[in-house]
GROMACS .gro file of C-alpha atoms in nm:
model
  393
    1MET     CA    1  -3.463  -7.498 -10.154
    2PRO     CA    2  -3.539  -7.490  -9.779
    3ASP     CA    3  -3.599  -7.812  -9.589
    4TYR     CA    4  -3.945  -7.690  -9.480
    5ASP     CA    5  -4.191  -7.420  -9.581
    6PHE     CA    6  -4.271  -7.337  -9.218
    7CYS     CA    7  -4.084  -7.417  -8.899
    8LEU     CA    8  -4.260  -7.362  -8.566
    9THR     CA    9  -4.020  -7.351  -8.272
   10GLY     CA   10  -4.223  -7.423  -7.961
   11ALA     CA   11  -4.522  -7.659  -7.939
   12GLY     CA   12  -4.716  -7.475  -7.673
   13CYS     CA   13  -5.037  -7.277  -7.701
   14ALA     CA   14  -4.904  -7.030  -7.960
   15GLY     CA   15  -4.731  -7.280  -8.186
   16LEU     CA   16  -5.013  -7.534  -8.188
   17SER     CA   17  -5.290  -7.271  -8.220
   18LEU     CA   18  -5.118  -7.131  -8.529
   19LEU     CA   19  -5.043  -7.474  -8.674
   20MET     CA   20  -5.403  -7.595  -8.644
   21ARG     CA   21  -5.527  -7.287  -8.828
   22ILE     CA   22  -5.266  -7.328  -9.102
   23LEU     CA   23  -5.379  -7.687  -9.152
   24ALA     CA   24  -5.742  -7.575  -9.176
   25GLN     CA   25  -5.670  -7.356  -9.482
   26PRO     CA   26  -5.690  -7.526  -9.824
   27SER     CA   27  -5.412  -7.304  -9.964
   28LEU     CA   28  -5.175  -7.378  -9.673
   29ARG     CA   29  -5.256  -7.727  -9.546
   30HIS     CA   30  -5.014  -7.900  -9.787
   31LYS     CA   31  -4.712  -7.693  -9.684
   32LYS     CA   32  -4.417  -7.888  -9.548
   33ILE     CA   33  -4.403  -7.802  -9.177
   34LEU     CA   34  -4.162  -7.878  -8.892
   35LEU     CA   35  -4.269  -7.845  -8.528
   36VAL     CA   36  -3.991  -7.845  -8.266
   37ASP     CA   37  -4.009  -7.855  -7.887
   38GLY     CA   38  -3.787  -7.974  -7.607
   39HIS     CA   39  -4.077  -8.158  -7.441
   40LEU     CA   40  -4.300  -8.438  -7.566
   41LYS     CA   41  -4.616  -8.260  -7.447
   42ASN     CA   42  -4.760  -8.571  -7.285
   43THR     CA   43  -4.836  -8.433  -6.938
   44ASN     CA   44  -5.100  -8.200  -6.799
   45ASP     CA   45  -4.845  -7.927  -6.724
   46ARG     CA   46  -5.080  -7.628  -6.729
   47THR     CA   47  -5.434  -7.501  -6.768
   48TRP     CA   48  -5.558  -7.200  -6.960
   49CYS     CA   49  -5.849  -6.995  -6.829
   50PHE     CA   50  -6.015  -6.723  -7.034
   51TRP     CA   51  -6.354  -6.571  -7.111
   52GLU     CA   52  -6.536  -6.527  -7.438
   53LYS     CA   53  -6.877  -6.476  -7.592
   54GLY     CA   54  -7.026  -6.781  -7.760
   55GLU     CA   55  -6.810  -7.065  -7.886
   56GLY     CA   56  -6.439  -7.036  -7.958
   57TYR     CA   57  -6.198  -7.209  -8.196
   58PHE     CA   58  -6.115  -7.483  -7.946
   59GLU     CA   59  -6.464  -7.510  -7.794
   60GLN     CA   60  -6.458  -7.890  -7.806
   61LEU     CA   61  -6.160  -7.886  -7.567
   62VAL     CA   62  -6.326  -7.679  -7.292
   63TYR     CA   63  -6.297  -7.891  -6.978
   64ARG     CA   64  -6.521  -7.681  -6.754
   65GLN     CA   65  -6.699  -7.346  -6.783
   66TRP     CA   66  -6.874  -7.109  -6.545
   67SER     CA   67  -7.121  -6.822  -6.571
   68LYS     CA   68  -7.090  -6.726  -6.203
   69LEU     CA   69  -6.767  -6.611  -6.037
   70LEU     CA   70  -6.686  -6.533  -5.675
   71PHE     CA   71  -6.459  -6.257  -5.545
   72HIS     CA   72  -6.341  -6.239  -5.184
   73ASP     CA   73  -6.128  -6.008  -4.974
   74ASN     CA   74  -6.106  -5.962  -4.598
   75GLU     CA   75  -6.404  -5.724  -4.593
   76GLN     CA   76  -6.654  -5.860  -4.843
   77SER     CA   77  -6.754  -6.133  -5.086
   78ARG     CA   78  -6.932  -6.085  -5.416
   79ARG     CA   79  -7.109  -6.324  -5.649
   80LEU     CA   80  -7.062  -6.204  -6.006
   81THR     CA   81  -7.242  -6.296  -6.328
   82THR     CA   82  -7.031  -6.317  -6.644
   83ASP     CA   83  -7.313  -6.285  -6.902
   84PRO     CA   84  -7.270  -6.230  -7.199
   85TYR     CA   85  -6.932  -6.396  -7.142
   86THR     CA   86  -6.852  -6.745  -7.021
   87TYR     CA   87  -6.541  -6.818  -6.815
   88LYS     CA   88  -6.374  -7.130  -6.956
   89MET     CA   89  -6.089  -7.369  -6.879
   90ILE     CA   90  -5.885  -7.583  -7.118
   91ARG     CA   91  -5.642  -7.839  -6.976
   92GLY     CA   92  -5.299  -7.855  -7.133
   93ILE     CA   93  -5.308  -8.232  -7.182
   94ASP     CA   94  -5.640  -8.217  -7.369
   95PHE     CA   95  -5.503  -7.943  -7.594
   96TYR     CA   96  -5.183  -8.134  -7.670
   97ASN     CA   97  -5.363  -8.465  -7.731
   98TYR     CA   98  -5.609  -8.301  -7.969
   99CYS     CA   99  -5.346  -8.119  -8.176
  100PHE     CA  100  -5.093  -8.403  -8.187
  101GLY     CA  101  -5.369  -8.653  -8.251
  102PHE     CA  102  -5.455  -8.456  -8.564
  103ILE     CA  103  -5.107  -8.396  -8.703
  104LYS     CA  104  -4.975  -8.750  -8.650
  105TYR     CA  105  -5.168  -8.866  -8.957
  106LEU     CA  106  -5.022  -8.595  -9.184
  107ASP     CA  107  -4.718  -8.678  -9.396
  108ASN     CA  108  -4.630  -8.312  -9.449
  109VAL     CA  109  -4.605  -8.224  -9.077
  110CYS     CA  110  -4.312  -8.346  -8.870
  111PHE     CA  111  -4.276  -8.311  -8.493
  112ARG     CA  112  -3.917  -8.321  -8.375
  113PRO     CA  113  -3.836  -8.332  -8.002
  114GLY     CA  114  -3.522  -8.128  -7.958
  115ILE     CA  115  -3.351  -7.821  -7.822
  116VAL     CA  116  -3.353  -7.513  -8.043
  117GLU     CA  117  -3.007  -7.367  -7.996
  118SER     CA  118  -3.034  -7.065  -8.226
  119LEU     CA  119  -3.234  -6.902  -8.502
  120GLU     CA  120  -3.089  -6.708  -8.795
  121SER     CA  121  -3.220  -6.529  -9.102
  122ASN     CA  122  -3.004  -6.356  -9.362
  123ALA     CA  123  -2.996  -6.290  -9.735
  124ARG     CA  124  -2.902  -6.651  -9.808
  125SER     CA  125  -3.128  -6.855  -9.580
  126THR     CA  126  -3.346  -6.878  -9.271
  127TYR     CA  127  -3.268  -7.160  -9.035
  128ALA     CA  128  -3.293  -7.310  -8.688
  129VAL     CA  129  -3.013  -7.502  -8.522
  130VAL     CA  130  -3.177  -7.798  -8.345
  131ASP     CA  131  -2.953  -8.026  -8.139
  132GLY     CA  132  -2.656  -7.914  -8.347
  133ARG     CA  133  -2.825  -7.963  -8.684
  134LYS     CA  134  -2.905  -7.675  -8.919
  135ILE     CA  135  -3.262  -7.689  -9.054
  136THR     CA  136  -3.372  -7.436  -9.316
  137ALA     CA  137  -3.725  -7.300  -9.363
  138GLY     CA  138  -3.907  -7.042  -9.568
  139LEU     CA  139  -4.059  -6.893  -9.251
  140ILE     CA  140  -3.991  -6.958  -8.884
  141PHE     CA  141  -4.261  -6.889  -8.626
  142ASN     CA  142  -4.092  -6.869  -8.287
  143SER     CA  143  -4.271  -6.884  -7.952
  144MET     CA  144  -3.960  -6.927  -7.737
  145PRO     CA  145  -3.874  -6.613  -7.539
  146PRO     CA  146  -3.523  -6.471  -7.560
  147ARG     CA  147  -3.278  -6.621  -7.314
  148LYS     CA  148  -3.180  -6.268  -7.211
  149PRO     CA  149  -3.465  -6.014  -7.178
  150ALA     CA  150  -3.409  -5.684  -7.354
  151ASP     CA  151  -3.245  -5.429  -7.125
  152THR     CA  152  -3.496  -5.153  -7.197
  153PRO     CA  153  -3.686  -4.927  -6.956
  154ALA     CA  154  -4.012  -5.098  -6.867
  155TRP     CA  155  -4.233  -5.196  -6.578
  156ARG     CA  156  -4.171  -5.561  -6.491
  157LEU     CA  157  -4.353  -5.802  -6.262
  158LEU     CA  158  -4.382  -6.177  -6.252
  159GLN     CA  159  -4.706  -6.366  -6.213
  160HIS     CA  160  -4.597  -6.690  -6.048
  161PHE     CA  161  -4.826  -6.962  -5.922
  162LYS     CA  162  -4.856  -7.314  -5.792
  163GLY     CA  163  -5.176  -7.513  -5.816
  164TRP     CA  164  -5.310  -7.845  -5.699
  165VAL     CA  165  -5.602  -8.042  -5.834
  166ILE     CA  166  -5.744  -8.186  -5.513
  167ARG     CA  167  -6.013  -8.441  -5.438
  168SER     CA  168  -6.198  -8.404  -5.110
  169LEU     CA  169  -6.340  -8.702  -4.928
  170ARG     CA  170  -6.671  -8.517  -4.889
  171PRO     CA  171  -6.864  -8.278  -5.119
  172VAL     CA  172  -6.752  -7.919  -5.053
  173PHE     CA  173  -6.752  -7.741  -5.392
  174ASP     CA  174  -7.029  -7.591  -5.603
  175PRO     CA  175  -6.937  -7.683  -5.963
  176GLY     CA  176  -7.151  -7.394  -6.088
  177GLU     CA  177  -6.934  -7.124  -5.930
  178ALA     CA  178  -6.562  -7.053  -5.961
  179THR     CA  179  -6.356  -6.822  -5.740
  180ILE     CA  180  -6.163  -6.585  -5.964
  181MET     CA  181  -5.980  -6.406  -5.680
  182ASP     CA  182  -5.966  -6.466  -5.306
  183PHE     CA  183  -5.746  -6.221  -5.116
  184ARG     CA  184  -5.802  -6.379  -4.775
  185THR     CA  185  -5.432  -6.461  -4.753
  186PRO     CA  186  -5.122  -6.269  -4.629
  187GLN     CA  187  -4.996  -5.994  -4.859
  188GLN     CA  188  -4.644  -5.941  -4.720
  189ARG     CA  189  -4.466  -6.106  -5.016
  190GLY     CA  190  -4.647  -5.908  -5.284
  191THR     CA  191  -4.996  -5.916  -5.428
  192SER     CA  192  -5.120  -6.268  -5.359
  193PHE     CA  193  -5.453  -6.441  -5.403
  194PHE     CA  194  -5.610  -6.780  -5.464
  195TYR     CA  195  -5.848  -6.900  -5.727
  196VAL     CA  196  -6.061  -7.210  -5.714
  197MET     CA  197  -6.196  -7.382  -6.025
  198PRO     CA  198  -6.436  -7.662  -5.917
  199PHE     CA  199  -6.481  -7.963  -6.145
  200SER     CA  200  -6.731  -8.150  -5.927
  201PRO     CA  201  -6.862  -8.133  -5.568
  202THR     CA  202  -6.543  -8.310  -5.455
  203GLU     CA  203  -6.275  -8.200  -5.703
  204ALA     CA  204  -6.121  -7.861  -5.790
  205LEU     CA  205  -5.809  -7.681  -5.904
  206VAL     CA  206  -5.685  -7.462  -5.617
  207GLU     CA  207  -5.411  -7.220  -5.716
  208CYS     CA  208  -5.192  -6.979  -5.520
  209THR     CA  209  -5.085  -6.679  -5.730
  210PHE     CA  210  -4.843  -6.391  -5.674
  211PHE     CA  211  -4.769  -6.068  -5.859
  212SER     CA  212  -4.417  -5.976  -5.747
  213GLY     CA  213  -4.058  -5.938  -5.861
  214ASP     CA  214  -3.925  -6.272  -5.743
  215ILE     CA  215  -4.021  -6.639  -5.743
  216LEU     CA  216  -4.059  -6.794  -5.397
  217PRO     CA  217  -3.909  -7.117  -5.263
  218ASP     CA  218  -4.141  -7.407  -5.345
  219ARG     CA  219  -4.214  -7.476  -4.977
  220GLU     CA  220  -4.377  -7.133  -4.939
  221TYR     CA  221  -4.637  -7.201  -5.209
  222THR     CA  222  -4.697  -7.541  -5.051
  223THR     CA  223  -4.748  -7.390  -4.706
  224MET     CA  224  -4.992  -7.131  -4.837
  225LEU     CA  225  -5.191  -7.389  -5.033
  226THR     CA  226  -5.213  -7.617  -4.730
  227GLN     CA  227  -5.327  -7.335  -4.502
  228TYR     CA  228  -5.583  -7.200  -4.750
  229ILE     CA  229  -5.737  -7.541  -4.813
  230SER     CA  230  -5.773  -7.613  -4.442
  231ARG     CA  231  -5.855  -7.267  -4.302
  232ILE     CA  232  -6.055  -7.100  -4.580
  233LEU     CA  233  -6.205  -7.395  -4.767
  234GLY     CA  234  -6.243  -7.599  -4.448
  235ILE     CA  235  -6.112  -7.917  -4.608
  236ARG     CA  236  -5.910  -8.151  -4.386
  237ASP     CA  237  -5.916  -8.478  -4.576
  238TYR     CA  238  -5.813  -8.462  -4.941
  239VAL     CA  239  -5.570  -8.607  -5.191
  240ILE     CA  240  -5.360  -8.415  -5.444
  241MET     CA  241  -5.435  -8.548  -5.793
  242GLU     CA  242  -5.217  -8.316  -6.005
  243LYS     CA  243  -4.976  -8.026  -5.958
  244GLU     CA  244  -4.876  -7.734  -6.177
  245PHE     CA  245  -4.634  -7.445  -6.148
  246GLY     CA  246  -4.584  -7.152  -6.380
  247VAL     CA  247  -4.427  -6.811  -6.425
  248ILE     CA  248  -4.579  -6.550  -6.656
  249PRO     CA  249  -4.405  -6.219  -6.736
  250MET     CA  250  -4.610  -5.905  -6.679
  251THR     CA  251  -4.415  -5.632  -6.850
  252THR     CA  252  -4.456  -5.323  -7.065
  253ALA     CA  253  -4.129  -5.400  -7.245
  254VAL     CA  254  -4.142  -5.377  -7.625
  255PHE     CA  255  -4.095  -5.718  -7.785
  256PRO     CA  256  -3.931  -5.757  -8.129
  257GLN     CA  257  -4.190  -5.883  -8.375
  258GLN     CA  258  -3.988  -5.995  -8.674
  259HIS     CA  259  -3.634  -6.044  -8.802
  260ASN     CA  260  -3.634  -6.106  -9.176
  261HIS     CA  261  -3.816  -6.441  -9.208
  262ILE     CA  262  -3.830  -6.516  -8.834
  263TYR     CA  263  -4.167  -6.416  -8.688
  264GLN     CA  264  -4.235  -6.403  -8.313
  265ILE     CA  265  -4.559  -6.544  -8.172
  266GLY     CA  266  -4.712  -6.598  -7.827
  267SER     CA  267  -4.539  -6.456  -7.520
  268ALA     CA  268  -4.224  -6.406  -7.730
  269ALA     CA  269  -4.423  -6.147  -7.928
  270GLY     CA  270  -4.557  -5.975  -7.616
  271LEU     CA  271  -4.905  -6.127  -7.639
  272THR     CA  272  -4.935  -6.173  -7.263
  273LYS     CA  273  -5.158  -5.897  -7.128
  274PRO     CA  274  -4.912  -5.692  -6.916
  275SER     CA  275  -5.160  -5.592  -6.646
  276SER     CA  276  -5.329  -5.931  -6.597
  277GLY     CA  277  -5.111  -6.211  -6.735
  278TYR     CA  278  -5.393  -6.351  -6.951
  279THR     CA  279  -5.261  -6.482  -7.282
  280PHE     CA  280  -5.487  -6.749  -7.437
  281ASN     CA  281  -5.738  -6.523  -7.613
  282TYR     CA  282  -5.470  -6.292  -7.749
  283ILE     CA  283  -5.289  -6.589  -7.901
  284GLN     CA  284  -5.611  -6.704  -8.070
  285GLN     CA  285  -5.678  -6.359  -8.216
  286ASP     CA  286  -5.318  -6.329  -8.331
  287SER     CA  287  -5.322  -6.674  -8.492
  288ASP     CA  288  -5.634  -6.578  -8.688
  289ALA     CA  289  -5.468  -6.258  -8.813
  290ILE     CA  290  -5.144  -6.432  -8.914
  291VAL     CA  291  -5.321  -6.704  -9.112
  292ASP     CA  292  -5.558  -6.456  -9.278
  293SER     CA  293  -5.255  -6.256  -9.392
  294LEU     CA  294  -5.074  -6.569  -9.517
  295VAL     CA  295  -5.378  -6.665  -9.723
  296GLN     CA  296  -5.446  -6.319  -9.864
  297ARG     CA  297  -5.094  -6.175  -9.900
  298GLY     CA  298  -4.854  -6.467  -9.869
  299VAL     CA  299  -4.675  -6.311  -9.571
  300PRO     CA  300  -4.760  -6.309  -9.199
  301ALA     CA  301  -4.894  -5.995  -9.032
  302ARG     CA  302  -5.086  -5.909  -8.717
  303GLN     CA  303  -5.340  -5.646  -8.624
  304PRO     CA  304  -5.188  -5.346  -8.444
  305VAL     CA  305  -5.298  -5.287  -8.085
  306ASP     CA  306  -5.460  -4.950  -8.010
  307ARG     CA  307  -5.218  -4.729  -7.817
  308LYS     CA  308  -5.473  -4.669  -7.543
  309TRP     CA  309  -5.442  -5.032  -7.428
  310HIS     CA  310  -5.067  -4.993  -7.393
  311LEU     CA  311  -5.126  -4.679  -7.185
  312TYR     CA  312  -5.379  -4.853  -6.958
  313ASP     CA  313  -5.137  -5.143  -6.904
  314ARG     CA  314  -4.851  -4.906  -6.821
  315ILE     CA  315  -5.064  -4.719  -6.570
  316LEU     CA  316  -5.181  -5.037  -6.394
  317LEU     CA  317  -4.831  -5.184  -6.376
  318ASN     CA  318  -4.695  -4.849  -6.259
  319VAL     CA  319  -4.936  -4.860  -5.965
  320LEU     CA  320  -4.856  -5.223  -5.882
  321VAL     CA  321  -4.477  -5.202  -5.914
  322THR     CA  322  -4.438  -4.874  -5.725
  323GLN     CA  323  -4.699  -4.984  -5.469
  324LYS     CA  324  -4.892  -4.660  -5.499
  325LEU     CA  325  -5.182  -4.887  -5.408
  326SER     CA  326  -5.182  -5.245  -5.288
  327GLY     CA  327  -5.285  -5.508  -5.538
  328GLN     CA  328  -5.561  -5.617  -5.302
  329ARG     CA  329  -5.717  -5.269  -5.295
  330LEU     CA  330  -5.675  -5.230  -5.670
  331PHE     CA  331  -5.851  -5.553  -5.762
  332SER     CA  332  -6.111  -5.512  -5.489
  333SER     CA  333  -6.206  -5.179  -5.646
  334LEU     CA  334  -6.225  -5.332  -5.991
  335PHE     CA  335  -6.434  -5.635  -5.894
  336THR     CA  336  -6.667  -5.472  -5.640
  337LYS     CA  337  -6.733  -5.135  -5.805
  338THR     CA  338  -6.756  -5.235  -6.172
  339ASP     CA  339  -7.009  -5.453  -6.351
  340LEU     CA  340  -6.820  -5.770  -6.440
  341PRO     CA  341  -6.905  -5.765  -6.816
  342ASP     CA  342  -6.761  -5.411  -6.838
  343LEU     CA  343  -6.446  -5.521  -6.656
  344LEU     CA  344  -6.402  -5.832  -6.871
  345ALA     CA  345  -6.439  -5.627  -7.190
  346PHE     CA  346  -6.179  -5.383  -7.053
  347LEU     CA  347  -5.932  -5.660  -6.965
  348ASP     CA  348  -5.990  -5.813  -7.310
  349ASN     CA  349  -5.897  -5.487  -7.491
  350LYS     CA  350  -6.249  -5.472  -7.635
  351SER     CA  351  -6.430  -5.217  -7.419
  352ILE     CA  352  -6.609  -4.914  -7.557
  353PRO     CA  353  -6.551  -4.566  -7.405
  354ALA     CA  354  -6.848  -4.599  -7.167
  355GLN     CA  355  -6.703  -4.923  -7.030
  356ASP     CA  356  -6.357  -4.767  -7.003
  357TRP     CA  357  -6.505  -4.488  -6.795
  358ALA     CA  358  -6.693  -4.733  -6.572
  359VAL     CA  359  -6.365  -4.910  -6.492
  360ILE     CA  360  -6.162  -4.591  -6.446
  361ARG     CA  361  -6.430  -4.443  -6.219
  362SER     CA  362  -6.408  -4.747  -5.988
  363LEU     CA  363  -6.040  -4.691  -5.907
  364PRO     CA  364  -5.895  -4.472  -5.629
  365LYS     CA  365  -5.827  -4.136  -5.793
  366GLY     CA  366  -5.502  -4.028  -5.627
  367PRO     CA  367  -5.275  -4.325  -5.705
  368PHE     CA  368  -5.403  -4.366  -6.059
  369LEU     CA  369  -5.394  -3.996  -6.141
  370ARG     CA  370  -5.029  -3.979  -6.034
  371ALA     CA  371  -4.947  -4.290  -6.236
  372ALA     CA  372  -5.137  -4.163  -6.542
  373LEU     CA  373  -4.962  -3.826  -6.535
  374GLY     CA  374  -4.630  -4.002  -6.499
  375GLU     CA  375  -4.696  -4.226  -6.799
  376ILE     CA  376  -4.838  -3.953  -7.020
  377PHE     CA  377  -4.572  -3.691  -6.947
  378GLY     CA  378  -4.281  -3.923  -6.874
  379LEU     CA  379  -4.249  -3.820  -6.507
  380ARG     CA  380  -4.169  -4.165  -6.380
  381ARG     CA  381  -3.894  -4.389  -6.258
  382ILE     CA  382  -3.895  -4.705  -6.466
  383SER     CA  383  -3.787  -5.039  -6.325
  384THR     CA  384  -3.526  -5.223  -6.534
  385ARG     CA  385  -3.533  -5.542  -6.326
  386LYS     CA  386  -3.466  -5.845  -6.541
  387ALA     CA  387  -3.726  -6.111  -6.474
  388PRO     CA  388  -3.614  -6.474  -6.438
  389GLY     CA  389  -3.665  -6.700  -6.738
  390PHE     CA  390  -4.007  -6.839  -6.821
  391LYS     CA  391  -4.148  -7.103  -7.049
  392ALA     CA  392  -4.310  -7.031  -7.383
  393THR     CA  393  -4.687  -7.049  -7.385
   0.00000   0.00000   0.00000
């Protein structure tokens, strides 16, 4: 008899999103469940931004939302309308407090702070080794990425970022508009841009983001943030309220989905969109599919992703990694030559053929045609760079 019915290794977005759905199902809510993470989840260590139509599963946790987005490069600025989507932000601390506030009253759910040293599943048992102790479970849902990335041919980039929540001494922000990309910053170290999510006329999250192969020294992010806030935003007097730093893998590598009774979820299952780094919505959709399958069939399963989305991601990463086209030109084409709802549907893997064509038509033909031919016919040189480690999401 296993110690637990379910063990969730990792209490980030994927683990908690799945757990909350399990606990919402009458046939599953009484299962004995262990949740393990090396952190107590009591700090605002990240934010998740995403877009969706209508209200989502965690709608009550949305901290801010916007229906107007701004895009800037060195040549132009555009004000974009998201309708029928809304661009939303959830703060990590609100998410953690909500989920842990719910489970702390449940006798059948146990949270254990600890380091997961290994996972194993064989004919005899399925177990996790946590701080030297072997804990058995009927099913393990793992959101921790492998310590060593698979050495398989794939395009690989890192999305790495540092953000500050700042408070200005005078009103400078329009809370009704968020800046999704601002390329008015040097591009020598890879594709780099800022985004600005205003919370009030005096407070906003300002984030410096890179798409490149290597993480930068911390002082370089700090310098760029300081210069952007003073030169572009025109803010001289402000205080830093919070800080965040993150690294997200952008890769076309194939992720293992399952080993006997160990089931991968979140970034460990490849749910991060390779060409954009967005993850939150894909985790929510995957959590729905897993729980539906558990209820109906007694085993976890996920919906397969249409092969065309894998092809589109490979083409976009091919262009970015090989620098057939600068990231600035690529995203400028997408955001200035495509209606935003069509682009958002495309980036969400939900576009119809007419929307696909609208996006494809906006892109420079030469670089993308060469990349597409290379991906379709295999005429490409694939990067096997191993990305540095990253945290589970």
